[in-house]
Structure formats: structure tokens, C-alpha cells
Coordinates of C-alpha atoms in Angstrom, one line a residue:
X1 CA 5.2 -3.8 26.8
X2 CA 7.1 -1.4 24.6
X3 CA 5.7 2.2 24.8
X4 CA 3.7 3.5 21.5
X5 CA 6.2 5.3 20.6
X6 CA 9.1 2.6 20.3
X7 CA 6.6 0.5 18.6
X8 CA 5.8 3.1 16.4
X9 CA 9.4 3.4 15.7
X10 CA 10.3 -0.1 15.7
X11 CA 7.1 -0.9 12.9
X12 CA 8.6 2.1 11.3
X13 CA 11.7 0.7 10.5
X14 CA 11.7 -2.6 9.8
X15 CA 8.8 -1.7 7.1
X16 CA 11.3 0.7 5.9
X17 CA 14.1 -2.1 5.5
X18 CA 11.3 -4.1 3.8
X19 CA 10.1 -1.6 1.6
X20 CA 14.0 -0.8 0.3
X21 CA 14.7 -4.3 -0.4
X22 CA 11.4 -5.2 -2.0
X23 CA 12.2 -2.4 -4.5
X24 CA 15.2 -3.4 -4.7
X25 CA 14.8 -6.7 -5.6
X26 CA 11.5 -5.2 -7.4
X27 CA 14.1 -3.8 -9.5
X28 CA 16.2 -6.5 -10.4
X29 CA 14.2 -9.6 -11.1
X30 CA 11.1 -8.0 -13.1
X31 CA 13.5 -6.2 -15.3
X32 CA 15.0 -9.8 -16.1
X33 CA 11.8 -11.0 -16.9
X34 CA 10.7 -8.1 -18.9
X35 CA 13.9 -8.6 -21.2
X36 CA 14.2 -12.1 -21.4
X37 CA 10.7 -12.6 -22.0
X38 CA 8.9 -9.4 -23.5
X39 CA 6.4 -6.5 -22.8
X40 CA 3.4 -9.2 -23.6
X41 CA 4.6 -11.6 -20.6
X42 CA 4.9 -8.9 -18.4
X43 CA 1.8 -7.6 -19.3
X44 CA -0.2 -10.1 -18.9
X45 CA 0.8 -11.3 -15.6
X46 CA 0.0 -7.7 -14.3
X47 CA -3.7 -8.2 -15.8
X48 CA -3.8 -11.5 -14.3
X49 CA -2.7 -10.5 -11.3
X50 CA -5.1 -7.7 -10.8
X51 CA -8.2 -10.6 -12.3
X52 CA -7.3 -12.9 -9.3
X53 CA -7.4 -9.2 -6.9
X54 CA -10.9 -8.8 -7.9
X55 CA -12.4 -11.8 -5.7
X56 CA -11.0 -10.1 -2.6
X57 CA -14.3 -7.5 -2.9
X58 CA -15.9 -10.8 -1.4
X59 CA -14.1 -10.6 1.7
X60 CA -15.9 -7.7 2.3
X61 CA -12.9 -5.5 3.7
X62 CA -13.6 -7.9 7.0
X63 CA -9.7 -7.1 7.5
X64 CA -10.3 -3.7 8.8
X65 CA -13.5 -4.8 10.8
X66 CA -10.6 -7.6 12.4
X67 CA -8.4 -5.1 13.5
X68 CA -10.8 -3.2 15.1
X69 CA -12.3 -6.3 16.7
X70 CA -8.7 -7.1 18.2
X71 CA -8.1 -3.7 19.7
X72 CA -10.0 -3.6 22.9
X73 CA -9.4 -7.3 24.1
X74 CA -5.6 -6.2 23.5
X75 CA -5.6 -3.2 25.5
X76 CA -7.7 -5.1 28.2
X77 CA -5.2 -8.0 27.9
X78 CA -7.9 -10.0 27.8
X79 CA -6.7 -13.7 26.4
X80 CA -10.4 -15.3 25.9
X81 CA -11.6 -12.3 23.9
X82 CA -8.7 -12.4 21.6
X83 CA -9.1 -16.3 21.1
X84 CA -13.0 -15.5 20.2
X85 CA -11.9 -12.5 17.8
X86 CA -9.1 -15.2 16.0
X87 CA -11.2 -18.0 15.8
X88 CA -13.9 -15.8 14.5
X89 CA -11.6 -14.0 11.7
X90 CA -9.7 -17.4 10.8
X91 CA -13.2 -19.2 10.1
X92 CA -14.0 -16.3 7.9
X93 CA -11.0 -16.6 6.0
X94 CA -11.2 -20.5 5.5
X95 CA -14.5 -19.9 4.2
X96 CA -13.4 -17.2 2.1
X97 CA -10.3 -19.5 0.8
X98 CA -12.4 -21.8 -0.6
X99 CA -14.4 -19.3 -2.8
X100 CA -11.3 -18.5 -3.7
X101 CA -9.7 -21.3 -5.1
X102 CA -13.5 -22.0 -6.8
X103 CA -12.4 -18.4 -8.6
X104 CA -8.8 -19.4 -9.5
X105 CA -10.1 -22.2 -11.3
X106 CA -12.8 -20.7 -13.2
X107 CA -10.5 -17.6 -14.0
X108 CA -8.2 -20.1 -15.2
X109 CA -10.7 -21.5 -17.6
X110 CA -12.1 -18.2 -18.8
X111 CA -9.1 -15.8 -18.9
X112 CA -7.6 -16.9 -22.3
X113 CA -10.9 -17.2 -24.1
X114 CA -11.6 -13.5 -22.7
X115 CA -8.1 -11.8 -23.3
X116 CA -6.1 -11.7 -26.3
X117 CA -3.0 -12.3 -25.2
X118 CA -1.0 -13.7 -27.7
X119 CA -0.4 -17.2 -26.1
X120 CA -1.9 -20.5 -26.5
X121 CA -4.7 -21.5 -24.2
X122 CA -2.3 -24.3 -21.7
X123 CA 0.2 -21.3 -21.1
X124 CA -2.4 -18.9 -19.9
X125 CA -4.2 -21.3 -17.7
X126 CA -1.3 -22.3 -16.0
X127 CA -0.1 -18.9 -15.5
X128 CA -3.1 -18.0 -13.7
X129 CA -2.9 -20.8 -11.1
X130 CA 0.3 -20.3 -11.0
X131 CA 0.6 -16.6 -9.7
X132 CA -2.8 -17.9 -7.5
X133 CA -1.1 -20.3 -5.2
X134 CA 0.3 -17.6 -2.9
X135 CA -3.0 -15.8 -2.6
X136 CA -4.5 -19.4 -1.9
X137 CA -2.4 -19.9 0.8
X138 CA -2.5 -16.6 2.2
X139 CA -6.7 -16.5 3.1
X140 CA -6.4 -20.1 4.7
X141 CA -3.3 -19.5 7.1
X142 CA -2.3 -15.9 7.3
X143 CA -4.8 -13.2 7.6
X144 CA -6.4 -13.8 10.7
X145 CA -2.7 -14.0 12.3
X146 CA -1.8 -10.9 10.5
X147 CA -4.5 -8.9 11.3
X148 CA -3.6 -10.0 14.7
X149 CA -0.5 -8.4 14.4
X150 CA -1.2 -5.4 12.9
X151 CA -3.5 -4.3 15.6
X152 CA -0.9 -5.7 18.3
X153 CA 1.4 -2.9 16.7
X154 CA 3.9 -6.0 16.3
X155 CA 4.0 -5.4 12.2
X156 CA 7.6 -5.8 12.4
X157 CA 7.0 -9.6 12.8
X158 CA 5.0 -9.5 9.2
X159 CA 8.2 -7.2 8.3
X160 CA 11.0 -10.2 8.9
X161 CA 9.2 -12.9 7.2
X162 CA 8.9 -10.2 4.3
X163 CA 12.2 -9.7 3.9
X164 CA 13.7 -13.2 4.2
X165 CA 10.7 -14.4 1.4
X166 CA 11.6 -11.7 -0.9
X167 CA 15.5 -12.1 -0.8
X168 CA 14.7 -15.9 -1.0
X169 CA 12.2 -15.2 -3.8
X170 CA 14.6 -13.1 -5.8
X171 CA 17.6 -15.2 -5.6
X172 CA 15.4 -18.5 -7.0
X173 CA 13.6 -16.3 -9.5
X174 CA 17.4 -14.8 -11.0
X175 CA 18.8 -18.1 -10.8
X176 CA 15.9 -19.7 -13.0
X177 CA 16.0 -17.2 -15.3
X178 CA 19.6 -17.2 -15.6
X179 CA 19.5 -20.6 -16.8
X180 CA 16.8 -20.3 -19.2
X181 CA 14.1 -21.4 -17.1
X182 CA 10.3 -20.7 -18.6
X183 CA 8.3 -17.4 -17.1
X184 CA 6.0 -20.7 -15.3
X185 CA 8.6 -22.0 -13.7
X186 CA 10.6 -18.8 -12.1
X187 CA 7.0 -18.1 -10.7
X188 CA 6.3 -21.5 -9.0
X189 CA 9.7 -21.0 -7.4
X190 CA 7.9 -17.3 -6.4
X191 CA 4.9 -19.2 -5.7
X192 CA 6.1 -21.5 -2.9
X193 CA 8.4 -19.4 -1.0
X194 CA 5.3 -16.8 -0.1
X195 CA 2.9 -19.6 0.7
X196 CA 4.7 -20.8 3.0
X197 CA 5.3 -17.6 5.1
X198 CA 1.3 -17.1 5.9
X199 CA 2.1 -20.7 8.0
X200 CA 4.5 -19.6 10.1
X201 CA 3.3 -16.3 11.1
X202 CA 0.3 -18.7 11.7
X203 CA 2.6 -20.7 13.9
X204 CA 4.2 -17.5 15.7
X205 CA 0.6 -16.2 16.5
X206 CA -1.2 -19.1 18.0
X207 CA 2.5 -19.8 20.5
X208 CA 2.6 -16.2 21.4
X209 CA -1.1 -15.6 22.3
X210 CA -2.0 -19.1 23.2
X211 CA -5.3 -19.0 21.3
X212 CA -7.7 -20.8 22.5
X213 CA -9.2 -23.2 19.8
X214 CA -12.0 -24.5 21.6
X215 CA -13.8 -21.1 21.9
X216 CA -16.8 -20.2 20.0
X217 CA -16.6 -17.8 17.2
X218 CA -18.7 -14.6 17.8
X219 CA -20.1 -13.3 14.4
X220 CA -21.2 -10.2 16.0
X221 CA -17.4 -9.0 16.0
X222 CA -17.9 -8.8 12.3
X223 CA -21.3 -7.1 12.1
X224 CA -19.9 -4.2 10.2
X225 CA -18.8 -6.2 7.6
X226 CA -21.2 -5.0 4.9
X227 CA -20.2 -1.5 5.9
X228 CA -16.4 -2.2 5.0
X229 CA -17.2 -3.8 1.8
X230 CA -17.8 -0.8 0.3
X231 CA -14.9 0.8 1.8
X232 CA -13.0 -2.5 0.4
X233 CA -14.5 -2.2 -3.1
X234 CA -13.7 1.9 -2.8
X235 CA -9.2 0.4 -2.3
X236 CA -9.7 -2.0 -4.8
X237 CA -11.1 0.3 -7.1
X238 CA -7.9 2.7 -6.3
X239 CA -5.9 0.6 -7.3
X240 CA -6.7 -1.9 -9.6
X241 CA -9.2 0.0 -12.0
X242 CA -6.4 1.8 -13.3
X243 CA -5.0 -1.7 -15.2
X244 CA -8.2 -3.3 -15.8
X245 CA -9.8 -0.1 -17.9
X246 CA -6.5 -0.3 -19.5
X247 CA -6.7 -4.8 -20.1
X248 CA -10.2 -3.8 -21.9
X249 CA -9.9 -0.5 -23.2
X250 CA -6.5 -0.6 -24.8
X251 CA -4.1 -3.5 -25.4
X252 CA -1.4 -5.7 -22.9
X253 CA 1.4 -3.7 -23.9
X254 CA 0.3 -0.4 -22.3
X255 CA -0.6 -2.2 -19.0
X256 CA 3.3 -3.5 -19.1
X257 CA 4.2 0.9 -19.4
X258 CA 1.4 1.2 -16.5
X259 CA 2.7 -1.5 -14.5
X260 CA 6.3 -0.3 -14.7
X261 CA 5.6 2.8 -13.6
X262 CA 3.0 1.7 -10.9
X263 CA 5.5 -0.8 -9.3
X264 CA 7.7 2.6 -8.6
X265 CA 4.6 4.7 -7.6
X266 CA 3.4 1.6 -5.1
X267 CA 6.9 0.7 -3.7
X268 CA 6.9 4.2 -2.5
X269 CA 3.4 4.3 -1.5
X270 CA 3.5 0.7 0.3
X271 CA 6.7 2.4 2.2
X272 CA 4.7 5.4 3.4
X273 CA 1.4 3.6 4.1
X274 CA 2.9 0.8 6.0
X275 CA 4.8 3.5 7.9
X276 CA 2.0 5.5 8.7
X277 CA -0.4 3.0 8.9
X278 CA 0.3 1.6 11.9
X279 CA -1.5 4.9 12.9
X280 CA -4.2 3.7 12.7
X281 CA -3.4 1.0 15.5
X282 CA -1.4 3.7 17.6
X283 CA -5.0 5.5 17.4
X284 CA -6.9 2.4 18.0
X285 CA -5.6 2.1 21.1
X286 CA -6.2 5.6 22.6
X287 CA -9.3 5.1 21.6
X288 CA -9.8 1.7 23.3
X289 CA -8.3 3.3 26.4
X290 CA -10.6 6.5 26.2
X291 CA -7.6 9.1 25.8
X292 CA -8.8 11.8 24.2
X293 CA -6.2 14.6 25.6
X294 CA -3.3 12.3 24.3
X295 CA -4.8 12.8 21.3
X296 CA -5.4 16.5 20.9
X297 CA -1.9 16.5 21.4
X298 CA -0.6 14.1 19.1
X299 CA -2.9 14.1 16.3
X300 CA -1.2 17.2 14.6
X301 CA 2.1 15.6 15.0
X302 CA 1.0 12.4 13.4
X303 CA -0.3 14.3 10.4
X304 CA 2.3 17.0 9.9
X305 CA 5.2 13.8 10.0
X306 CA 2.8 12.4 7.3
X307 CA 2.9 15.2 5.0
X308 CA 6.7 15.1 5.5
X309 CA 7.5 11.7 5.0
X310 CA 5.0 11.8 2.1
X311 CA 6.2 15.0 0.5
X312 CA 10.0 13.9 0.8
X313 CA 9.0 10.5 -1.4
X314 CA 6.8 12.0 -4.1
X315 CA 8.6 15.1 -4.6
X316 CA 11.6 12.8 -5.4
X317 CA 9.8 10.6 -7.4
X318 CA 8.3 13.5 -10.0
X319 CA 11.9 14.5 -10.6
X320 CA 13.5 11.1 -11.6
X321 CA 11.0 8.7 -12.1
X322 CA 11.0 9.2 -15.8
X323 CA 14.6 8.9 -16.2
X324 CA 14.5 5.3 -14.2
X325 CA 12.0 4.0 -16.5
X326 CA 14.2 5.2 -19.6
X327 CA 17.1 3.3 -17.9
X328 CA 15.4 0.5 -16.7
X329 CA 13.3 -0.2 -19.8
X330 CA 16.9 0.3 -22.5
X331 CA 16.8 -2.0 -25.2
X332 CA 12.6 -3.0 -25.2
X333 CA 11.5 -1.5 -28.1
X334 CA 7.9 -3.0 -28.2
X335 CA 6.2 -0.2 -27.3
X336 CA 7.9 3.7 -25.6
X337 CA 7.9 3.4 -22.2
X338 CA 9.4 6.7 -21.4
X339 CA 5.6 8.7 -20.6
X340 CA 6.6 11.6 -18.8
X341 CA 3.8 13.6 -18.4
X342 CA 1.9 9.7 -16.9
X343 CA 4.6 9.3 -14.7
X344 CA 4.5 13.1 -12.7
X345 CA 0.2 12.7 -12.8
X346 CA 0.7 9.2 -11.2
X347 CA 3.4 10.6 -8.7
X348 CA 0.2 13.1 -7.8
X349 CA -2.3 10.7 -7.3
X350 CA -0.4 8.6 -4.4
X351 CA 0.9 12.2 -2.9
X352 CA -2.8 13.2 -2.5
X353 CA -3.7 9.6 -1.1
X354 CA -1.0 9.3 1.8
X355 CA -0.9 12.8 2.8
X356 CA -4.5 12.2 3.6
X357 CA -4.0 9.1 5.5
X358 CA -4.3 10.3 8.8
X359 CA -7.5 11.8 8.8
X360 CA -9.3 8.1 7.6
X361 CA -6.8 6.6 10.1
X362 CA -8.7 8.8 13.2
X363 CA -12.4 7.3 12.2
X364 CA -11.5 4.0 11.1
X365 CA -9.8 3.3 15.0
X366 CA -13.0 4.7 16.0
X367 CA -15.5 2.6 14.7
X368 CA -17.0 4.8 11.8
X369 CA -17.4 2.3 8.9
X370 CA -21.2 2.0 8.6
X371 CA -21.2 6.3 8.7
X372 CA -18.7 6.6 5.9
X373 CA -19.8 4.9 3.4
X374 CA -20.8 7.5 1.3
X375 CA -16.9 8.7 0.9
X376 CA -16.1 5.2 -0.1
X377 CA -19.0 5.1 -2.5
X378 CA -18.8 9.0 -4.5
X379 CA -14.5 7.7 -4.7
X380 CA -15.5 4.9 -6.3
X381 CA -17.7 5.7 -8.9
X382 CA -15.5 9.4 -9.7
X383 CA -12.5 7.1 -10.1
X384 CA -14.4 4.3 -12.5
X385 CA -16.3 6.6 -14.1
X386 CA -13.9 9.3 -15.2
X387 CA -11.2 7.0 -16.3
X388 CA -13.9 5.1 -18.1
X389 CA -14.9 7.9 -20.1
X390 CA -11.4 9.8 -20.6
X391 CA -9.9 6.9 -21.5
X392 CA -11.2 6.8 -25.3
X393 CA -9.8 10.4 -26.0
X394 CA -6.5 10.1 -23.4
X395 CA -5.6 6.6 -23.5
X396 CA -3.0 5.9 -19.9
X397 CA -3.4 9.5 -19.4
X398 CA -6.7 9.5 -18.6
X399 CA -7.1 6.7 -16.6
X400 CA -4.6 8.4 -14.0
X401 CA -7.0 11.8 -14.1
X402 CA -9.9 9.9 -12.9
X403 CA -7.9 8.6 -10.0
X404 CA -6.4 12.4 -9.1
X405 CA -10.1 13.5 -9.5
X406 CA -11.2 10.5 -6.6
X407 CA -8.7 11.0 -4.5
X408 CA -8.6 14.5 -4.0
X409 CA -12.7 14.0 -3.3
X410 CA -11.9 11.5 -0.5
X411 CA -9.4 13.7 0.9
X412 CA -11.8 16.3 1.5
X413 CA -14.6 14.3 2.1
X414 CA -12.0 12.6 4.9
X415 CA -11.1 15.9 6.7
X416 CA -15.0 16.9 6.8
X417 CA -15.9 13.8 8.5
X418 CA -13.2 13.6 10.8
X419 CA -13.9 17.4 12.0
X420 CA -17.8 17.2 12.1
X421 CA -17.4 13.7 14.0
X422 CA -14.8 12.2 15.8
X423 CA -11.8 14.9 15.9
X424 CA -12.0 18.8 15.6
X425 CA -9.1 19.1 14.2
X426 CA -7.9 22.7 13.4
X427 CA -9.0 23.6 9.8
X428 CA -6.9 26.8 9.6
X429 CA -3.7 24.0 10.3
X430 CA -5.0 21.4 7.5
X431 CA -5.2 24.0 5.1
X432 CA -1.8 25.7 6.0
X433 CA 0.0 22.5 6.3
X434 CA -1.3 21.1 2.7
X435 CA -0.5 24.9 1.4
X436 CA 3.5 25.0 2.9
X437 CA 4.5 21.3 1.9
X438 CA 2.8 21.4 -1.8
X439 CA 4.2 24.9 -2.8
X440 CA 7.8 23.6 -1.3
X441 CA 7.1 20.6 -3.3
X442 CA 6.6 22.4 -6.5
X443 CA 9.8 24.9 -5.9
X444 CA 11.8 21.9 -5.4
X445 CA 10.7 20.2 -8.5
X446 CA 10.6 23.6 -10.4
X447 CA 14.5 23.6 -9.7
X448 CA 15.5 19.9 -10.4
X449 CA 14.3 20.0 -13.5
X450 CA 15.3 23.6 -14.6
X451 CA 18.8 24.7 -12.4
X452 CA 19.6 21.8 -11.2
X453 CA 18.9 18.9 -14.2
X454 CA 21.3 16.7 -15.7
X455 CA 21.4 13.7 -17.6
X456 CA 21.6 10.1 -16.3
X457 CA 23.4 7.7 -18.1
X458 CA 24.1 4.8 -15.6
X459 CA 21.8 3.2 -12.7
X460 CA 25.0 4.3 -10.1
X461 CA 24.5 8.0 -11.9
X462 CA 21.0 7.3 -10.9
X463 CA 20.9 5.8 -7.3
X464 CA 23.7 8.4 -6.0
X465 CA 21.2 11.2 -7.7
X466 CA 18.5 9.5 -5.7
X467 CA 20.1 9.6 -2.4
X468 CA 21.0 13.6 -3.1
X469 CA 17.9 14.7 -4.1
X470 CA 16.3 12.7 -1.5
X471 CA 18.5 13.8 1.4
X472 CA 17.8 17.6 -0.4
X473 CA 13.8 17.3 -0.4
X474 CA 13.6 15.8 3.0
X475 CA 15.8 18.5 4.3
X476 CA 14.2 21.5 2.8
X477 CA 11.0 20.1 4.2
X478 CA 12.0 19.5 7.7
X479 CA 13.8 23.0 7.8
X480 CA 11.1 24.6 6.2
X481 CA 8.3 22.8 8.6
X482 CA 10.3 23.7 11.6
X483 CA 10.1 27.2 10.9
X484 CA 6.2 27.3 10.2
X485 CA 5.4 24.5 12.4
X486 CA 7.7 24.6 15.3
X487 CA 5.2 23.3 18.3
X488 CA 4.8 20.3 16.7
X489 CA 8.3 19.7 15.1
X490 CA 9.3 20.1 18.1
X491 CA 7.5 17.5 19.1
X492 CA 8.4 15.0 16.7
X493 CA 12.3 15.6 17.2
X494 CA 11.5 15.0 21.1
X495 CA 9.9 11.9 20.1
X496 CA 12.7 10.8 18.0
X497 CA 15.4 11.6 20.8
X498 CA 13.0 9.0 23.4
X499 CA 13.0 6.3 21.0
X500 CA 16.8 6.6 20.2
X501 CA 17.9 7.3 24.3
X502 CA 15.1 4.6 24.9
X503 CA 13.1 6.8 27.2

């Protein structure tokens, strides 16, 4: 078995390769779209697309109670437990699949009649089943597998299929649109390349652990189910009230300007949550095999790379994510896209989220889902109450302050918990380490956009700025954290050195 820290590295990677080309291609065929068929299209898909999100509160966040039910019987190597665990997590997931496609075809029925969209009532409909078929197939042959996965720290499996469905994806969607195709039909050709992925990961799982069908299901394994519901409803909440205040509140063109800006914002937050959150399973495990020294030790290091790798991204993205948008979105003219002072707030909001991901990380691989749910709970109603009420008088702006004010809440609330109950983690290093990476990060911003601005005419200008600023942030922050921080830099370049002599 490949030591943590290979696996670590390995998940690290591959998510990374996935993450570049997903923007990448993120980049390319949504812009066609947007162009060839208009602010209204792409806005409504976004609002459609966040409708058929909101049945996944039903599933009651039983993914993270899966992984959590895989991580013993893994450690243990314990075969029949695993089978009981899968069988267990798959019948969920059928069950759920059903209530799903029930959904599908009532949102199908009812979205048009509830959202002015400017379409006729057929093209609507069919859109919505359309962008559903994925989805569908997803809860009735992938989750359990991938959940599997996940906890096995074998995410770079998940990674491949990623990669080879979005390049596949892409290239269908460009050729289609190329030759005139309509929006229905580039996303069927979307639609059946990612439905069949969740089968062959299912195929993958069930030769590589030799699941045991004929084993009982154990519904005690999900008993904490209700508990992560709320936890569930608390993610979806994060990120998916931010569109829907907006589908109600204001009109389909400013959810195409949120969801512009918010595929940026995620593509960098997917890459630094998938990254770091197979932490969660590198923690899972020590805590399955009872190592608490090992993780007195390696907690800190976890957390400070996290600030890093977080820092390095957002920083970047305050300084140039307005100027993408004003390339990216040349020559729409439906409604101004360029929203500067929305772009930087938004940058904020995932920078606070995934700089605290470590400290949820440390009680979710111990078990504490029933004894958090009041974090998941205040977060949810600051975020849907705030941007409910500053919406009126801010419009997009204020949607993005209620989810600053949330997150900054759960981040605290996070480290509180942690520290009173699973982890004494030193406060005086928390505090220091938010204080050194956040100043740097404002400096370095301070600078690009004062000293060191120029204008960006081209999307080569632009990627060849990316890479400089990038390579600029991430090395003022690892100089700068090796001087304040040196025990556990070091730490982190020693673990680098293993995986790359394959120590």
C-alpha cells in the first residue's frame, strides 16, 4: 500500500491536472455558448442547474456519513465490512435516484410557469431534463463507488475518468456548436458522456474490492444521517443561495454576471478543496488507527500548506480576475459584466472558506456530526438571511456579503470546536498564521494593482500574466512562511523530497 504521504501526493496531482483542464475547457466551451446563444441561455441554465441541486438536501449529506462508515473496515482490511458499508450506501442512493428523477420531472413541469425566462414553455422543459440526465445517472451508479474511493485515498481514480469526460465533453460540445447545433443538443452530447462515467467507476469498484452482493445492508452505518443533513443543507446553502436569491430577487441576466464570475471563483476553489480534502481521509485514517502523536505532529503542517496553497490562488485571483471577465465576456453587451468590486468580495469569501478547511476536516474524520450542528445551522441562516435582506439595497453585491459574513462565522466557530474537542491545536499559531498569510496577501495585491498594473489586451497577455503573478504570490508566500514558520516548512519540503525520491 502506498504510504499517506505518496497518496496524498498522488490525489494531489492528478486533481490538479483535472482542475487545470476543467477550467480550461470551462473556459472555452461556455464562452461559445454564451456568444452564440446570449446572457439569457446562459443564465438560465445556471438557475436550472442550481433548481435540480436543491433535491440533493434529501440525501441528507449521507456522503460524508459513507466516508466515515468506509474508514475503519479499510484500515482493518476488512473485505465483509466494506461489502456491508457499499451495499448499504448503494441502496441509499438507488432510493434516493428515484426521488430524484420524481423531482426532474416535476421541476420540469413547474420551472417555466415559475421563471420568466424568455422562452417558450417545450424549450424550458427540455432543458431541464436535459442538464438532469447526468445527475440521474450519477445517484444510481456512482456515489457509493465514489465515496468508496475517496475514503480509500484512491481519488486519483475519480480524477482520470474526470479528465477523459471533460476533454471528451468539450470537444462534442465545440464541434456542435460549431456547426450550429441548438443549446439542447450540445448539452445531450454533455449529457451522455458524464452518465456514463458513474458506471465504470461502478465497474472499477466492485472488481477491485470484490464486494460482496449478497451481504446485508446495515442501516446503523448511516445513523448520523440526520446530523449531516444539516451540515448538507449548511454546503448547499454556501453555494447555491447566492444564484437562487439572485433567480428571485433580481433577473437571469445578473445570475449569467454571477455565474461567470463564480465558475472562476469555484474552479479555483474545487482545485484547493479537492487538494486538501483528501485531508480529511489522510485524518480519517489516523484516527481509525488511534494515532494521536502522528497527529500533533502533522496537523500544523496540514494547515499551514493549506493557507499556502489557498493564499497563492486567491491572492492571484483578486488581482486579475476582473480583467479575465472583461476579456472573456468582449462583445456581450446585454448587460456589464466587468463588476470589480463583486469579483475581489467573491475572491474573499472562498479564501476564508478553504483556509479553514482543515480545522472541519479534524472533526469530521472523527465522528463529530451530531455535535456540530449548531455551526452548520447559525452558517446557514447568517448566509440566507443577510443576502436576503442586503439584496434589495446592494443587488449581486450583497448577496456575496452575506456569504463573507457566514463563512467567517464558521471559521471561528470551526477552530473553537476543534480546540475544545477533538484537537488542541495552538491558538497563538492559528492566529499568527491567518495574521502573516492575509497581510502578505494584501501587500501583494496592494502592489499588482498600484506598481506593478498594466493593461491586458489579449488572453496570451493574460495567461503569461497568470503564470508570473502566480509563480510571484506562491513564492513570496513560501519564502515568507519559511522564515516565520520554519519547523513546519521544514517539514513540508521534507515531505516533498520523500514523495519525489519515493521514500
Amino acid at each position: 500500500m502506498k504510504s499517506r504521504s505518496k497518496l496524498f501526493a498522488l490525489n494531489g496531482t492528478l486533481s490538479l491536472i483535472q482542475q487545470l483542464i476543467t477550467v480550461i475547457c470551462g473556459l472555452i466551451l461556455p464562452q461559445m455558448i454564451l456568444k452564440a446563444f446570449g446572457s439569457s441561455v446562459n443564465g438560465t441554465m445556471s438557475s436550472i442547474t442550481q433548481f435540480l441541486s436543491f433535491i440533493t438536501l434529501l440525501q441528507g449529506g449521507v456522503g460524508t456519513v459513507a466516508r466515515l462508515a468506509y474508514y475503519k473496515p479499510l484500515a482493518q482490511n476488512d473485505n465483509y465490512k466494506i461489502s456491508v458499508a457499499y451495499k448499504t450506501i448503494s441502496n441509499f442512493y438507488k432510493k434516493f435516484a428515484n426521488i430524484f428523477v420524481i423531482y426532474l420531472l416535476g421541476l420540469s413541469f413547474i420551472y417555466p410557469l415559475l421563471v420568466k425566462t424568455g422562452f417558450d414553455y417545450l424549450y424550458v422543459a427540455s432543458l431541464v431534463l436535459i442538464l438532469g440526465i447526468a445527475s440521474a445517472s450519477e445517484y444510481f451508479f456512482g456515489q457509493a463507488s465514489q465515496m468508496l474511493l475517496v475514503s480509500a485515498q484512491k481519488n486519483y481514480i475519480f480524477s482520470l475518468t474526470q479528465i477523459i469526460c471533460t476533454l471528451l465533453s468539450t470537444l462534442i460540445g465545440i464541434a456542435l456548436v460549431n456547426k450550429g447545433a441548438s443549446i439542447h443538443l450540445v448539452k445531450i452530447g454533455s449529457a451522455i458522456v458524464y452518465a456514463i462515467r458513474p458506471i465504470v467507476l461502478l465497474f472499477y469498484v466492485q472488481r477491485k474490492y470484490t464486494i460482496n452482493q449478497t451481504v446485508k445492508p446495515d442501516k446503523s452505518l448511516l445513523s448520523q444521517r440526520n446530523a449531516a443533513l444539516v451540515r448538507h443543507i449548511a454546503f448547499y446553502i454556501h453555494t447555491s443561495t447566492d444564484v437562487m436569491v439572485l433567480t428571485v430577487c433580481t433577473n437571469l441576466l445578473w445570475v449569467s454576471v454571477y455565474s461567470v464570475h463564480k465558475y472562476v471563483i469555484s474552479s479555483l476553489s474545487n482545485l484547493v478543496t479537492v487538494v486538501l480534502g483528501n485531508v480529511e481521509a489522510v485524518f480519517g485514517d489516523m484516527v481509525a488507527r488511534n494515532e494521536q502523536e502522528i497527529m500533533k505532529k502533522q496537523v500544523p503542517v496540514y494547515d499551514l500548506f493549506s493557507k499556502i496553497i489557498s493564499c497563492s490562488c486567491f491572492v492571484t485571483s483578486i488581482i486579475l480576475i476582473s480583467r479575465f471577465v472583461q476579456l472573456y465576456t468582449k462583445g456581450v453587451s446585454d448587460i456589464d459584466y466587468y463588476q470589480p468590486l463583486f469579483a475581489t468580495l467573491l475572491s474573499v469569501s472562498e479564501l476564508i472558506y478553504c483556509m479553514g478547511i482543515t480545522y472541519q476536516s479534524i472533526y469530521i474524520a472523527a465522528g463529530h456530526i451530531k455535535k456540530t450542528e449548531w455551526i452548520a445551522i447559525t452558517e446557514a441562516c447568517i448566509n440566507l438571511f443577510l443576502s436576503i435582506a442586503l439584496v434589495w439595497k446592494f443587488g449581486i453585491i450583497g448577496v456575496v456579503i452575506g456569504t463573507i459574513a457566514a463563512m467567517t462565522f464558521k471559521t471561528i466557530a470551526n477552530i473553537y470546536y476543534m480546540k475544545k474537542n477533538v484537537f488542541d491545536m495552538s491558538l497563538c499559531f492559528i492566529i499568527k498564521s491567518y495574521a502573516v498569510n492575509i497581510l502578505l496577501g494584501i501587500l501583494l495585491i496592494t502592489l499588482n494593482w498600484t506598481v506593478f498594473y498594466i493593461e491586458i489586451h489579449s488572453y496570451v497577455q493574460f495567461f503569461l500574466w497568470v503564470v508570473i503573478v502566480f509563480a510571484f504570490t506562491a513564492f513570496s508566500y513560501l519564502i515568507v512562511n519559511i522564515v516565520v514558520f520554519k519547523n513546519e516548512m521544514q517539514e513540508i519540503i521534507a515531505m516533498i523530497k520523500r514523495i519525489i525520491l519515493k521514500k
